[in-house]
Short mmCIF file of C-alpha atoms in Angstrom, two decimals:
data_model
loop_
_atom_site.label_atom_id
_atom_site.label_comp_id
_atom_site.label_asym_id
_atom_site.label_seq_id
_atom_site.Cartn_x
_atom_site.Cartn_y
_atom_site.Cartn_z
CA MET S 26 0.00 0.00 0.00
CA PRO S 27 1.49 3.42 -0.93
CA VAL S 28 2.59 5.60 2.00
CA ALA S 29 0.25 8.45 0.99
CA LYS S 30 -2.70 6.06 0.97
CA THR S 31 -1.72 4.63 4.36
CA VAL S 32 -1.40 8.11 5.86
CA GLN S 33 -4.69 9.15 4.32
CA ASN S 34 -6.48 6.04 5.60
CA ALA S 35 -5.17 6.76 9.10
CA LYS S 36 -6.58 10.27 8.90
CA ARG S 37 -9.97 9.17 7.54
CA GLY S 38 -11.50 8.37 10.91
CA SER S 39 -10.53 11.74 12.34
CA VAL S 40 -11.91 13.77 9.44
CA ARG S 41 -15.31 12.07 9.35
CA ALA S 42 -16.62 14.94 11.50
CA LEU S 43 -15.42 17.45 8.94
CA VAL S 44 -17.05 15.52 6.11
CA ALA S 45 -20.36 15.14 7.94
CA CYS S 46 -20.34 18.75 9.06
CA SER S 47 -19.60 20.02 5.54
CA ALA S 48 -22.61 18.21 4.19
CA THR S 49 -24.79 19.48 7.04
CA VAL S 50 -23.70 23.09 6.56
CA ALA S 51 -24.21 22.90 2.80
CA LEU S 52 -27.66 21.42 3.29
CA ALA S 53 -28.62 23.96 5.96
CA ILE S 54 -27.56 26.90 3.83
CA GLY S 55 -29.08 25.44 0.68
CA VAL S 56 -32.42 24.73 2.34
CA GLY S 57 -32.34 28.09 4.11
CA GLY S 58 -32.05 29.82 0.74
CA CYS S 59 -35.14 27.99 -0.51
CA GLY S 60 -37.50 29.38 2.10
CA SER S 61 -39.46 32.58 1.95
CA ASP S 62 -40.12 35.45 4.29
CA SER S 63 -43.79 35.07 5.19
CA SER S 64 -44.31 38.81 5.54
CA GLU S 65 -42.94 39.78 2.15
CA GLY S 66 -43.18 36.63 0.03
CA GLU S 67 -39.57 37.23 -1.03
CA PRO S 68 -36.97 34.46 -0.88
CA ALA S 69 -35.20 34.28 2.45
CA GLN S 70 -31.54 35.24 2.46
CA ALA S 71 -29.38 32.46 3.83
CA SER S 72 -26.20 33.50 5.52
CA ALA S 73 -23.39 31.28 6.68
CA SER S 74 -23.38 32.82 10.14
CA SER S 75 -27.12 32.50 10.73
CA ALA S 76 -27.40 28.99 9.32
CA ALA S 77 -24.56 27.52 11.32
CA SER S 78 -24.13 29.54 14.51
CA ALA S 79 -24.39 26.60 16.91
CA PHE S 80 -21.07 25.20 18.15
CA ASP S 81 -21.15 21.40 18.30
CA GLN S 82 -18.80 20.01 20.95
CA ALA S 83 -19.27 16.41 19.78
CA LEU S 84 -18.11 17.29 16.26
CA HIS S 85 -15.27 19.44 17.61
CA ASP S 86 -14.05 16.52 19.72
CA GLN S 87 -13.73 14.34 16.60
CA LEU S 88 -11.34 16.74 14.88
CA PRO S 89 -7.66 15.80 14.61
CA ASP S 90 -5.65 17.03 17.63
CA ARG S 91 -3.58 19.39 15.47
CA ILE S 92 -6.70 21.27 14.33
CA LYS S 93 -8.09 21.43 17.87
CA GLN S 94 -4.78 22.68 19.29
CA ASN S 95 -4.28 25.31 16.58
CA LYS S 96 -7.99 26.26 16.66
CA GLN S 97 -7.66 26.57 12.89
CA ILE S 98 -8.60 24.48 9.88
CA VAL S 99 -6.64 25.11 6.69
CA PHE S 100 -8.49 24.86 3.38
CA GLY S 101 -6.85 24.66 -0.02
CA ALA S 102 -8.39 25.69 -3.33
CA LEU S 103 -7.66 27.48 -6.56
CA TRP S 104 -9.07 30.99 -6.09
CA GLU S 105 -9.97 31.41 -9.76
CA THR S 106 -13.41 29.84 -9.99
CA PRO S 107 -16.06 32.39 -8.99
CA PRO S 108 -18.72 32.24 -7.69
CA ILE S 109 -17.44 29.12 -5.92
CA ILE S 110 -14.20 30.82 -4.86
CA GLY S 111 -12.45 33.89 -6.17
CA ILE S 112 -10.90 37.17 -5.08
CA GLU S 113 -11.95 40.80 -5.07
CA SER S 114 -9.71 43.17 -6.97
CA GLY S 115 -9.28 45.39 -3.88
CA ASP S 116 -7.96 42.56 -1.66
CA THR S 117 -6.32 39.57 -3.30
CA SER S 118 -5.06 38.16 0.01
CA LYS S 119 -8.28 36.39 0.98
CA PRO S 120 -10.84 34.41 -0.98
CA VAL S 121 -14.50 35.29 -1.41
CA GLY S 122 -17.43 33.23 -2.63
CA ILE S 123 -19.58 30.25 -1.76
CA THR S 124 -16.88 28.03 -0.25
CA PRO S 125 -15.33 30.75 1.94
CA ASP S 126 -18.83 31.50 3.26
CA LEU S 127 -19.42 27.79 3.95
CA ALA S 128 -16.00 27.58 5.63
CA VAL S 129 -16.97 30.36 8.05
CA ALA S 130 -20.17 28.47 8.95
CA LEU S 131 -18.21 25.23 9.29
CA GLY S 132 -15.69 26.97 11.55
CA GLU S 133 -18.48 28.21 13.81
CA ILE S 134 -19.90 24.71 14.20
CA LEU S 135 -16.50 23.13 14.81
CA GLY S 136 -15.15 25.94 16.99
CA VAL S 137 -12.17 26.68 14.73
CA THR S 138 -11.12 29.51 12.44
CA PRO S 139 -10.86 28.80 8.71
CA ALA S 140 -7.59 29.70 6.96
CA TRP S 141 -6.94 29.48 3.23
CA LYS S 142 -4.12 28.54 0.87
CA ASN S 143 -4.39 29.39 -2.81
CA LEU S 144 -3.19 26.20 -4.53
CA GLN S 145 -2.87 25.38 -8.20
CA TRP S 146 -4.48 22.05 -9.12
CA PRO S 147 -1.22 20.01 -9.28
CA ALA S 148 -0.49 20.93 -5.64
CA GLN S 149 -3.95 20.26 -4.21
CA LEU S 150 -4.11 16.48 -3.71
CA PRO S 151 -0.44 16.23 -2.63
CA GLY S 152 -1.06 19.17 -0.27
CA LEU S 153 -3.96 17.33 1.33
CA GLN S 154 -2.08 14.05 1.56
CA SER S 155 1.00 15.71 3.11
CA GLY S 156 -0.99 17.70 5.69
CA ASN S 157 -0.13 21.08 4.15
CA VAL S 158 -3.92 21.66 4.10
CA ASP S 159 -6.62 19.95 6.12
CA ALA S 160 -9.23 19.92 3.37
CA LEU S 161 -9.75 20.97 -0.24
CA PHE S 162 -12.79 23.16 -0.68
CA GLY S 163 -13.46 23.87 -4.32
CA GLN S 164 -14.09 22.02 -7.53
CA VAL S 165 -12.56 18.60 -6.92
CA SER S 166 -14.37 16.07 -9.06
CA ASP S 167 -15.36 12.70 -7.69
CA GLY S 168 -14.09 9.43 -9.11
CA LYS S 169 -13.64 5.82 -8.02
CA GLU S 170 -9.82 6.05 -8.00
CA ARG S 171 -9.88 9.32 -6.06
CA GLU S 172 -12.31 7.85 -3.51
CA GLN S 173 -9.67 5.24 -2.65
CA VAL S 174 -7.33 7.90 -1.21
CA ILE S 175 -9.56 10.80 -0.09
CA ASP S 176 -13.08 11.37 1.21
CA LEU S 177 -15.28 13.55 -0.97
CA VAL S 178 -18.46 15.43 -0.05
CA GLY S 179 -20.53 16.91 -2.85
CA PHE S 180 -21.88 20.28 -1.75
CA TYR S 181 -23.48 21.55 -4.95
CA ARG S 182 -24.79 20.41 -8.31
CA SER S 183 -23.86 22.21 -11.45
CA PRO S 184 -26.11 22.50 -14.49
CA MET S 185 -23.06 23.04 -16.70
CA SER S 186 -22.24 20.58 -19.46
CA VAL S 187 -19.94 20.30 -22.41
CA LEU S 188 -21.71 20.77 -25.72
CA VAL S 189 -20.29 19.61 -29.04
CA ARG S 190 -21.66 19.73 -32.55
CA ARG S 191 -23.28 16.48 -33.49
CA ALA S 192 -21.02 16.23 -36.55
CA THR S 193 -17.89 16.23 -34.39
CA ARG S 194 -18.96 13.43 -32.09
CA ALA S 195 -17.24 10.16 -32.99
CA GLY S 196 -19.62 7.61 -34.41
CA SER S 197 -22.57 9.99 -34.79
CA ARG S 198 -24.76 9.71 -37.84
CA ALA S 199 -23.89 13.27 -38.85
CA SER S 200 -20.17 12.50 -38.85
CA ARG S 201 -20.74 9.55 -41.22
CA THR S 202 -22.99 11.45 -43.62
CA PRO S 203 -21.13 13.12 -46.47
CA ALA S 204 -21.61 16.88 -46.71
CA ALA S 205 -24.00 17.97 -49.45
#
C-alpha cells in the first residue's frame, strides 16, 4: 500500500466529522435559501453565520488534535473559480465566494477559524495528503480512484455541461454522412 494512501487512511477516521459537518452546513444553507419570508413573500436570504451559529462540541471533539490545538482548519483551493471561490480586486489576500462562506459556517460549528491557501491544481491532492492543508474546498471532481485515497463530499450540483456539434462526435450519424 502506498505511503500516501496509508497516511490518508489513518486520517480518515478523524476527518469524518469534517465531512459530515460540511454536508450538514451545505444542506442547511441550501435549504435556508429555498424558504421565503412570510411577511414579504420574497426568498429568504441564507447567511453562513445565521445557518450555522451553533457550536457542536461532539463534532469538535472528533477533529484531529492538530486542528483542535491550533484552533484553525486550513483549506486549499484554486481561487480562480467564482462564484465558488475567487478574489476581489481590492484585496487579493483572501478568498470570497460560496466556499469561503461555507468555511466560516463550518468553523463556527467546529469551533475553529478557517484559513486558506491558494493552490494550483497540481499541488492540491499532494497538499492534502502531506498535511499542508486539512481539506480541499473547491471544484474537486469525484471518481472511483480518487475515492480510494480521499473522502469527498458533494456540496453543490452544477447544471453546466460540455456541448459539441453532433457532426464532431465520434460515431454519430452526422459525422458519417457526407456533406451535401
